[in-house]
Short mmCIF file of C-alpha atoms in Angstrom, two decimals:
data_model
loop_
_atom_site.label_atom_id
_atom_site.label_comp_id
_atom_site.label_asym_id
_atom_site.label_seq_id
_atom_site.Cartn_x
_atom_site.Cartn_y
_atom_site.Cartn_z
CA MET A 28 0.00 0.00 0.00
CA CYS A 29 1.31 3.46 -0.92
CA GLN A 30 0.17 6.29 1.27
CA GLY A 31 1.63 9.76 1.79
CA PRO A 32 1.44 11.97 4.84
CA PRO A 33 -1.57 14.28 5.31
CA ALA A 34 -1.87 17.35 3.05
CA ARG A 35 0.40 15.80 0.41
CA ARG A 36 -0.21 13.61 -2.59
CA TYR A 37 2.17 10.93 -3.78
CA VAL A 38 1.61 9.48 -7.22
CA PRO A 39 3.60 6.21 -7.34
CA PHE A 40 4.59 4.48 -10.56
CA VAL A 41 6.03 1.01 -11.00
CA ARG A 42 7.66 -0.23 -14.18
CA PHE A 43 8.04 -3.95 -14.73
CA PRO A 44 9.82 -5.36 -17.77
CA GLY A 45 7.27 -6.15 -20.49
CA ASP A 46 4.23 -5.77 -18.25
CA PHE A 47 2.33 -3.43 -15.99
CA THR A 48 0.28 -3.80 -12.88
CA SER A 49 -2.21 -1.51 -11.24
CA GLY A 50 -2.21 -0.56 -7.60
CA ARG A 51 -4.98 -0.88 -5.07
CA GLY A 52 -6.02 1.10 -2.05
CA GLY A 53 -5.73 4.54 -3.68
CA CYS A 54 -2.40 3.98 -5.48
CA LEU A 55 -2.11 4.64 -9.21
CA CYS A 56 0.66 2.49 -10.66
CA THR A 57 2.41 1.88 -13.98
CA LEU A 58 0.68 4.12 -16.45
CA SER A 59 2.41 5.08 -19.66
CA TRP A 60 4.44 7.80 -17.90
CA ALA A 61 6.37 5.07 -16.12
CA ALA A 62 7.09 3.33 -19.40
CA ASP A 63 8.30 6.58 -20.92
CA LEU A 64 10.66 7.45 -18.11
CA GLY A 65 12.63 4.29 -18.86
CA SER A 66 15.26 3.02 -16.52
CA LEU A 67 14.66 5.70 -13.87
CA TRP A 68 11.93 3.50 -12.42
CA LYS A 69 12.98 0.29 -14.13
CA TYR A 70 12.29 -2.21 -11.41
CA SER A 71 11.38 -0.24 -8.31
CA PRO A 72 8.62 2.16 -7.24
CA ALA A 73 9.15 5.87 -7.15
CA SER A 74 7.00 8.79 -6.12
CA ILE A 75 6.31 12.22 -7.49
CA TYR A 76 5.32 14.83 -4.95
CA LEU A 77 2.95 17.55 -6.00
CA PRO A 78 1.22 19.73 -3.38
CA GLU A 79 -2.57 19.46 -3.53
CA SER A 80 -3.01 23.22 -3.98
CA THR A 81 -0.43 23.52 -6.78
CA GLN A 82 -1.31 20.57 -9.01
CA PRO A 83 -4.88 21.58 -10.03
CA ARG A 84 -3.84 25.19 -10.61
CA ALA A 85 -0.91 24.17 -12.83
CA MET A 86 -3.08 21.72 -14.75
CA ASP A 87 -5.78 24.36 -15.27
CA LEU A 88 -3.25 26.86 -16.64
CA LEU A 89 -1.75 24.23 -18.93
CA GLY A 90 -5.18 23.18 -20.13
CA LEU A 91 -6.07 26.82 -20.81
CA LEU A 92 -2.88 27.29 -22.81
CA LYS A 93 -3.54 24.19 -24.90
CA SER A 94 -7.04 25.37 -25.77
CA GLN A 95 -5.88 28.72 -27.18
CA PHE A 96 -6.32 29.19 -30.91
CA LEU A 97 -2.85 30.73 -31.22
CA CYS A 98 -1.39 27.34 -30.25
CA HIS A 99 -3.61 25.66 -32.82
CA LEU A 100 -2.52 28.18 -35.43
CA VAL A 101 1.15 27.40 -34.69
CA PHE A 102 0.55 23.66 -35.12
CA CYS A 103 -1.41 24.24 -38.32
CA TYR A 104 1.26 26.56 -39.74
CA VAL A 105 4.14 24.18 -38.97
CA PHE A 106 2.20 21.22 -40.38
CA ILE A 107 1.18 22.98 -43.61
CA ALA A 108 4.51 24.71 -44.24
CA SER A 109 6.63 21.64 -43.50
CA GLY A 110 4.21 19.42 -45.41
CA LEU A 111 4.43 21.51 -48.56
CA ILE A 112 8.22 21.59 -48.30
CA ILE A 113 8.29 17.81 -47.94
CA ASN A 114 5.88 17.34 -50.87
CA THR A 115 8.21 19.45 -53.01
CA VAL A 116 11.22 17.35 -52.00
CA GLN A 117 9.23 14.20 -52.76
CA LEU A 118 8.50 15.53 -56.22
CA PHE A 119 12.23 15.80 -56.94
CA THR A 120 12.83 12.26 -55.65
CA LEU A 121 10.91 10.97 -58.68
CA LEU A 122 14.19 11.37 -60.54
CA LEU A 123 15.49 8.41 -58.51
CA TRP A 124 12.68 6.02 -59.48
CA PRO A 125 14.15 4.81 -62.83
CA ILE A 126 17.66 4.75 -61.37
CA ASN A 127 17.20 3.15 -57.93
CA LYS A 128 13.62 2.35 -56.96
CA GLN A 129 14.52 1.02 -53.51
CA LEU A 130 16.48 4.17 -52.63
CA PHE A 131 13.47 6.25 -53.75
CA ARG A 132 11.27 4.21 -51.40
CA ARG A 133 13.61 4.51 -48.41
CA ILE A 134 13.92 8.28 -48.81
CA ASN A 135 10.16 8.70 -49.09
CA CYS A 136 9.61 6.55 -45.99
CA ARG A 137 11.68 9.09 -44.01
CA LEU A 138 9.95 12.04 -45.63
CA SER A 139 6.56 10.49 -44.94
CA TYR A 140 7.52 10.08 -41.29
CA CYS A 141 8.25 13.82 -41.07
CA VAL A 142 4.60 14.52 -41.89
CA SER A 143 2.61 11.73 -40.22
CA SER A 144 4.66 11.85 -37.01
CA GLN A 145 3.47 15.42 -36.39
CA LEU A 146 -0.09 14.14 -35.94
CA VAL A 147 1.13 11.33 -33.70
CA MET A 148 3.06 13.91 -31.67
CA LEU A 149 -0.20 15.77 -31.01
CA LEU A 150 -1.78 12.57 -29.69
CA GLU A 151 1.12 11.28 -27.61
CA TRP A 152 2.90 14.43 -26.38
CA TRP A 153 0.48 17.37 -26.64
CA SER A 154 -2.67 15.53 -25.61
CA GLY A 155 -0.82 12.94 -23.50
CA THR A 156 -3.34 10.28 -24.51
CA GLU A 157 -2.53 6.90 -22.98
CA CYS A 158 -2.96 3.68 -24.92
CA ILE A 159 -2.61 0.37 -23.11
CA ILE A 160 -2.12 -2.65 -25.35
CA HIS A 161 -3.65 -5.95 -24.28
CA THR A 162 -1.88 -8.81 -26.02
CA ASP A 163 -0.15 -12.16 -25.72
CA PRO A 164 3.34 -11.65 -24.20
CA GLN A 165 4.74 -14.32 -26.55
CA ALA A 166 3.50 -12.40 -29.61
CA TYR A 167 4.62 -8.97 -28.35
CA PRO A 168 8.33 -9.30 -29.31
CA LYS A 169 7.33 -9.85 -32.97
CA TYR A 170 5.51 -6.53 -33.30
CA GLY A 171 7.49 -4.15 -35.50
CA LYS A 172 9.83 -6.89 -36.68
CA GLU A 173 7.50 -8.26 -39.36
CA ASN A 174 5.08 -7.01 -41.99
CA ALA A 175 1.48 -7.29 -40.84
CA ILE A 176 -2.09 -6.57 -41.93
CA VAL A 177 -3.76 -4.57 -39.15
CA VAL A 178 -7.56 -4.94 -38.97
CA LEU A 179 -8.92 -2.12 -36.79
CA ASN A 180 -12.50 -1.31 -35.82
CA HIS A 181 -13.76 2.02 -37.16
CA LYS A 182 -15.85 3.73 -34.50
CA PHE A 183 -13.93 6.77 -33.24
CA GLU A 184 -12.77 9.96 -34.94
CA ILE A 185 -9.17 9.32 -33.91
CA ASP A 186 -9.00 5.55 -34.45
CA PHE A 187 -6.77 6.09 -37.50
CA LEU A 188 -4.47 8.16 -35.28
CA CYS A 189 -4.34 5.35 -32.70
CA GLY A 190 -3.39 3.00 -35.53
CA TRP A 191 -0.56 5.36 -36.50
CA SER A 192 0.50 5.56 -32.86
CA LEU A 193 0.67 1.76 -32.73
CA ALA A 194 2.92 1.77 -35.81
CA GLU A 195 5.08 4.53 -34.28
CA ARG A 196 5.53 2.71 -30.97
CA PHE A 197 6.93 -0.27 -32.88
CA GLY A 198 9.06 1.80 -35.26
CA VAL A 199 7.24 1.22 -38.57
CA LEU A 200 5.22 4.43 -39.00
CA GLY A 201 7.21 5.76 -41.97
CA GLY A 202 6.64 2.70 -44.12
CA SER A 203 3.13 1.81 -43.01
CA LYS A 204 0.26 1.75 -45.51
CA VAL A 205 -3.49 2.18 -45.52
CA LEU A 206 -6.31 1.28 -47.87
CA ALA A 207 -7.71 4.77 -48.48
CA LYS A 208 -10.35 6.49 -50.58
CA LYS A 209 -9.03 7.61 -53.96
CA GLU A 210 -10.22 11.19 -53.34
CA LEU A 211 -7.63 11.53 -50.58
CA ALA A 212 -4.82 11.20 -53.12
CA TYR A 213 -5.62 14.74 -54.32
CA VAL A 214 -5.53 16.31 -50.83
CA PRO A 215 -2.34 18.38 -50.37
CA ILE A 216 0.27 17.20 -47.87
CA ILE A 217 -1.29 13.95 -46.56
CA GLY A 218 -2.70 12.74 -49.89
CA TRP A 219 0.35 13.75 -51.88
CA MET A 220 2.63 12.19 -49.28
CA TRP A 221 0.65 8.93 -49.55
CA TYR A 222 0.99 8.98 -53.34
CA PHE A 223 4.79 9.04 -53.10
CA THR A 224 4.82 6.24 -50.51
CA GLU A 225 2.74 3.97 -52.80
CA MET A 226 -0.36 3.98 -50.66
CA VAL A 227 -3.24 1.83 -51.92
CA PHE A 228 -6.28 3.84 -53.06
CA CYS A 229 -9.75 2.55 -53.87
CA THR A 230 -13.02 3.97 -55.22
CA ARG A 231 -15.20 1.64 -53.08
CA LYS A 232 -16.67 0.28 -56.31
CA TRP A 233 -15.40 -3.26 -56.57
CA GLU A 234 -15.72 -3.51 -60.34
CA GLN A 235 -13.21 -0.66 -60.64
CA ASP A 236 -11.08 -1.62 -57.65
CA ARG A 237 -10.55 -5.31 -58.37
CA LYS A 238 -7.64 -4.76 -60.77
CA THR A 239 -6.15 -1.47 -59.51
CA VAL A 240 -6.06 -2.45 -55.83
CA SER A 241 -4.54 -5.82 -56.63
CA GLN A 242 -1.83 -4.21 -58.77
CA SER A 243 -1.00 -1.65 -56.07
CA LEU A 244 -0.71 -4.39 -53.46
CA LEU A 245 1.53 -6.51 -55.67
CA HIS A 246 3.94 -3.55 -55.94
CA LEU A 247 4.44 -3.80 -52.16
CA ARG A 248 5.82 -7.33 -52.31
CA ASP A 249 9.40 -6.08 -52.69
CA TYR A 250 9.03 -3.05 -50.39
CA PRO A 251 12.35 -2.57 -48.53
CA GLU A 252 10.92 -1.32 -45.19
CA LYS A 253 8.84 -3.09 -42.54
CA TYR A 254 5.23 -1.89 -42.51
CA PHE A 255 1.78 -2.30 -41.04
CA PHE A 256 -0.97 -2.37 -43.66
CA LEU A 257 -3.92 -0.75 -41.88
CA ILE A 258 -7.37 -1.65 -43.15
CA HIS A 259 -10.83 -0.73 -41.80
CA CYS A 260 -12.89 -3.61 -43.16
CA GLU A 261 -16.14 -1.88 -42.16
CA GLY A 262 -15.44 0.71 -44.86
CA THR A 263 -16.76 3.67 -42.88
CA ARG A 264 -17.11 4.82 -39.29
CA PHE A 265 -19.76 3.31 -37.06
CA THR A 266 -22.94 5.29 -36.43
CA GLU A 267 -26.34 4.06 -35.28
CA LYS A 268 -27.92 4.85 -38.65
CA LYS A 269 -25.19 3.02 -40.57
CA HIS A 270 -25.41 0.12 -38.12
CA GLN A 271 -29.15 -0.30 -38.72
CA ILE A 272 -28.64 -0.37 -42.50
CA SER A 273 -25.69 -2.74 -42.15
CA MET A 274 -27.67 -5.20 -40.04
CA GLN A 275 -30.48 -5.16 -42.61
CA VAL A 276 -27.91 -6.28 -45.17
CA ALA A 277 -26.65 -8.95 -42.73
CA ARG A 278 -30.14 -10.38 -42.24
CA ALA A 279 -30.76 -10.38 -46.00
CA LYS A 280 -27.56 -12.41 -46.48
CA GLY A 281 -28.23 -14.74 -43.56
CA LEU A 282 -25.23 -13.48 -41.56
CA PRO A 283 -25.13 -13.14 -37.77
CA SER A 284 -25.89 -9.68 -36.42
CA LEU A 285 -23.18 -7.52 -34.88
CA LYS A 286 -23.80 -5.19 -31.97
CA TYR A 287 -20.72 -2.95 -32.01
CA HIS A 288 -19.49 -3.18 -35.61
CA LEU A 289 -20.73 -2.76 -39.15
CA LEU A 290 -20.77 -5.71 -41.50
CA PRO A 291 -17.19 -6.08 -42.84
CA ARG A 292 -16.51 -5.73 -46.55
CA THR A 293 -14.66 -8.92 -47.30
CA LYS A 294 -13.47 -8.60 -50.88
CA GLY A 295 -10.87 -5.92 -50.17
CA PHE A 296 -9.52 -7.95 -47.27
CA ALA A 297 -9.41 -11.13 -49.37
CA VAL A 298 -7.45 -9.49 -52.20
CA THR A 299 -5.07 -7.93 -49.65
CA VAL A 300 -4.33 -11.31 -48.10
CA ARG A 301 -3.93 -12.97 -51.48
CA SER A 302 -1.61 -10.27 -52.84
CA LEU A 303 0.62 -10.04 -49.75
CA ARG A 304 0.78 -13.72 -48.80
CA ASN A 305 4.37 -14.90 -48.07
CA VAL A 306 5.35 -11.24 -47.62
CA VAL A 307 3.13 -10.40 -44.66
CA SER A 308 3.60 -12.72 -41.68
CA ALA A 309 0.40 -12.17 -39.72
CA VAL A 310 -2.92 -10.42 -39.30
CA TYR A 311 -3.10 -8.18 -36.22
CA ASP A 312 -6.72 -8.12 -35.12
CA CYS A 313 -7.00 -4.80 -33.24
CA THR A 314 -10.05 -3.81 -31.22
CA LEU A 315 -10.02 -0.26 -29.82
CA ASN A 316 -12.11 1.29 -27.06
CA PHE A 317 -11.87 4.18 -24.61
CA ARG A 318 -12.41 4.16 -20.89
CA ASN A 319 -15.25 5.92 -19.07
CA ASN A 320 -17.32 6.18 -22.27
CA GLU A 321 -14.94 8.80 -23.67
CA ASN A 322 -15.80 10.04 -27.14
CA PRO A 323 -12.44 11.27 -28.49
CA THR A 324 -12.24 13.83 -31.29
CA LEU A 325 -9.39 15.41 -33.21
CA LEU A 326 -10.50 18.80 -31.88
CA GLY A 327 -10.18 17.42 -28.36
CA VAL A 328 -6.64 16.21 -29.12
CA LEU A 329 -5.78 19.64 -30.55
CA ASN A 330 -7.13 21.21 -27.35
CA GLY A 331 -4.79 19.00 -25.35
CA LYS A 332 -7.50 16.78 -23.90
CA LYS A 333 -6.14 13.52 -22.54
CA TYR A 334 -7.91 10.31 -23.49
CA HIS A 335 -7.45 6.79 -22.13
CA ALA A 336 -7.46 4.06 -24.75
CA ASP A 337 -7.37 0.29 -24.52
CA LEU A 338 -6.31 -1.68 -27.59
CA TYR A 339 -6.68 -5.45 -27.79
CA VAL A 340 -4.19 -6.92 -30.29
CA ARG A 341 -4.33 -10.55 -31.42
CA ARG A 342 -1.58 -11.88 -33.65
CA ILE A 343 -2.98 -14.40 -36.14
CA PRO A 344 -0.43 -16.11 -38.42
CA LEU A 345 -1.36 -15.56 -42.05
CA GLU A 346 -1.23 -19.32 -42.60
CA GLU A 347 -4.47 -19.53 -40.59
CA VAL A 348 -6.31 -17.25 -43.05
CA PRO A 349 -7.87 -19.31 -45.88
CA GLU A 350 -6.66 -18.71 -49.43
CA ASP A 351 -10.03 -19.35 -51.10
CA GLU A 352 -12.02 -16.09 -51.40
CA ASP A 353 -15.30 -17.51 -50.09
CA GLU A 354 -13.57 -19.22 -47.15
CA CYS A 355 -11.60 -16.02 -46.45
CA SER A 356 -14.88 -14.09 -46.44
CA ALA A 357 -16.41 -16.51 -43.92
CA TRP A 358 -13.24 -16.28 -41.81
CA LEU A 359 -13.48 -12.47 -41.68
CA HIS A 360 -17.15 -12.56 -40.68
CA LYS A 361 -16.22 -14.94 -37.85
CA LEU A 362 -13.40 -12.58 -36.83
CA TYR A 363 -15.86 -9.70 -36.49
CA GLN A 364 -18.20 -11.84 -34.40
CA GLU A 365 -15.25 -12.42 -32.07
CA LYS A 366 -14.42 -8.69 -32.07
CA ASP A 367 -18.03 -8.02 -31.10
CA ALA A 368 -17.69 -10.45 -28.18
CA PHE A 369 -14.50 -8.69 -27.02
CA GLN A 370 -16.29 -5.34 -27.09
CA GLU A 371 -19.17 -6.84 -25.12
CA GLU A 372 -16.72 -8.06 -22.50
CA TYR A 373 -15.04 -4.65 -22.39
CA TYR A 374 -18.30 -2.84 -21.73
CA ARG A 375 -19.14 -5.38 -19.04
CA THR A 376 -15.77 -5.59 -17.24
CA GLY A 377 -13.88 -2.46 -18.34
CA THR A 378 -10.94 -4.42 -19.75
CA PHE A 379 -9.86 -6.65 -22.61
CA PRO A 380 -8.38 -10.17 -22.29
CA GLU A 381 -4.64 -10.89 -22.24
CA THR A 382 -1.79 -9.07 -20.54
CA PRO A 383 -1.86 -5.24 -20.51
CA MET A 384 1.37 -3.59 -21.69
CA VAL A 385 2.55 -0.08 -22.49
CA PRO A 386 5.12 0.09 -25.30
CA PRO A 387 7.59 2.91 -24.65
CA ARG A 388 6.84 6.27 -26.22
CA ARG A 389 9.62 7.14 -28.67
CA PRO A 390 11.01 10.71 -28.69
CA TRP A 391 11.36 11.03 -32.47
CA THR A 392 7.90 12.47 -33.12
CA LEU A 393 8.58 15.30 -30.68
CA ILE A 394 12.12 15.87 -31.99
CA ASN A 395 10.82 16.00 -35.57
CA TRP A 396 8.19 18.63 -34.67
CA LEU A 397 10.65 20.73 -32.69
CA PHE A 398 13.02 20.69 -35.67
CA TRP A 399 10.38 21.99 -38.07
CA ALA A 400 9.04 24.48 -35.53
CA SER A 401 12.50 25.95 -34.92
CA LEU A 402 13.05 26.19 -38.66
CA LEU A 403 9.71 27.79 -39.57
CA LEU A 404 8.39 29.77 -36.61
CA TYR A 405 11.01 32.56 -36.55
CA PRO A 406 10.19 33.89 -40.05
CA PHE A 407 6.48 33.42 -39.31
CA PHE A 408 6.49 35.53 -36.13
CA ARG A 409 8.81 38.09 -37.71
CA PHE A 410 6.32 38.47 -40.53
CA LEU A 411 3.44 38.90 -38.07
CA THR A 412 5.40 41.45 -36.04
CA ASN A 413 6.21 43.52 -39.12
CA MET A 414 2.57 43.48 -40.20
CA ILE A 415 1.28 44.63 -36.83
CA SER A 416 3.99 47.25 -36.23
CA SER A 417 3.46 48.84 -39.66
CA GLY A 418 0.24 50.47 -38.41
CA SER A 419 -1.26 50.45 -41.91
CA SER A 420 -5.01 49.87 -41.99
CA LEU A 421 -4.68 47.79 -45.15
CA THR A 422 -1.94 45.69 -43.59
CA LEU A 423 -3.93 45.13 -40.41
CA ALA A 424 -7.02 44.23 -42.44
CA SER A 425 -4.93 41.75 -44.42
CA PHE A 426 -3.66 40.27 -41.16
CA VAL A 427 -7.22 39.80 -39.87
CA LEU A 428 -8.19 38.19 -43.18
CA VAL A 429 -5.22 35.78 -43.05
CA PHE A 430 -6.07 34.97 -39.43
CA PHE A 431 -9.69 34.27 -40.38
CA VAL A 432 -8.72 32.07 -43.34
CA ALA A 433 -6.26 30.16 -41.13
CA SER A 434 -9.03 29.64 -38.58
CA MET A 435 -11.35 28.28 -41.25
CA GLY A 436 -8.53 26.07 -42.53
CA VAL A 437 -7.98 24.56 -39.10
CA ARG A 438 -11.70 23.95 -38.63
CA TRP A 439 -11.98 22.40 -42.11
CA MET A 440 -9.06 20.03 -41.50
CA ILE A 441 -10.71 18.94 -38.26
CA GLY A 442 -14.16 18.74 -39.84
CA VAL A 443 -13.15 16.16 -42.44
CA THR A 444 -12.47 13.70 -39.61
CA GLU A 445 -15.86 14.08 -37.93
CA ILE A 446 -18.05 10.99 -37.91
CA ASP A 447 -21.17 12.75 -39.16
CA LYS A 448 -19.22 13.90 -42.24
CA GLY A 449 -18.16 10.42 -43.27
CA SER A 450 -19.15 8.43 -46.34
CA ALA A 451 -22.60 8.10 -47.83
CA TYR A 452 -22.87 4.56 -46.50
CA GLY A 453 -26.51 3.81 -45.83
CA ASN A 454 -28.06 5.99 -48.52
CA ILE A 455 -30.89 4.29 -50.36
CA ASP A 456 -28.97 3.97 -53.62
CA SER A 457 -25.84 2.62 -52.03
CA LYS A 458 -27.89 0.27 -49.89
CA GLN A 459 -29.55 -1.20 -52.95
CA LYS A 460 -26.31 -1.53 -54.89
CA ARG A 461 -24.01 -2.55 -52.05
CA ASN A 462 -22.43 -5.97 -52.52
CA ASP A 463 -20.29 -7.73 -49.96
#
């Protein structure tokens, strides 16, 4: 039992190799902070003393700072400016493709990391969101050392960001891939970055996707970097309306109903497995949820709100996934029935099966952002200072206009992630035409 003297609060942490335990009797033990602080608390408990009167005040001030639009504007500016610079460099790397394709790929993996890691930095360092992984300790050492297909449920606005965080924790973020909508390829920064890293794009119309998706996947067979191939088999984020439509389709096809997921789209998964067999070692079945009924949003992350995630990861050797398309389809439906059962257990008990672990948070996302911030912020603030100090009405009006446009840009970038602005899944036409 850990207990401090009156009028003081001790927050003890314990770090155990490859595992974590939680305290009882008012002690909070082994959260991700302990994992991040490394060998300082490697095998023994330690305590942090914060006076009761100081801690809430400091946290309130920090929370107020994180919610200020000026901070958001800084993040947006650094992301956009660095992203456009990186896209330009990627354009010039095309000269390497006919000369040395593998060198082109390695360079673009590093350039891609410079962009995507900025979003992961917001989640892990700015927001401080904790993600506890529940998995088999025997499978854990293989994560990040093999190519894998990651099947993640699609319910939360930041689930894609949690998938990126998983890849970052195991050192494969730069090379990781997603199956994304074709429209995203035309979006500056993220979409252009994905184009240069040979991301797989689809139109969600299988007649058009059958050949193009298969060809894109086959190009990844000789990819020189380890990667996670992230796929949301549900095709769109979960909402009650979409769930009702999805279960109507399930009943029409004689498939078991799902309570917490949409009916998976199996053809994209089947062609992924077929194209990457003998290159990818396993399927990582990932089921994500958040404690205390939290409903995380990208705007909340930008405001520095801390969320508490639990991620259940099952490693399934690819040899266990059937090669026949119909059998693979049945296998995936069974997988989602199991995912549904895991979610049911989570809502009932507040935890997933297997051993909870916290992979160490790597510093490279923060270092990357600090590098770009130090490079770009000085000319930015100098420009703002010159505009304001000029005293010209036209200049000040231009400044207000730029500020307004930047504000709208930030809100638009956040808005595209919102659940109620997702796909048209569930519309009458798509419901009539939708095939498995």
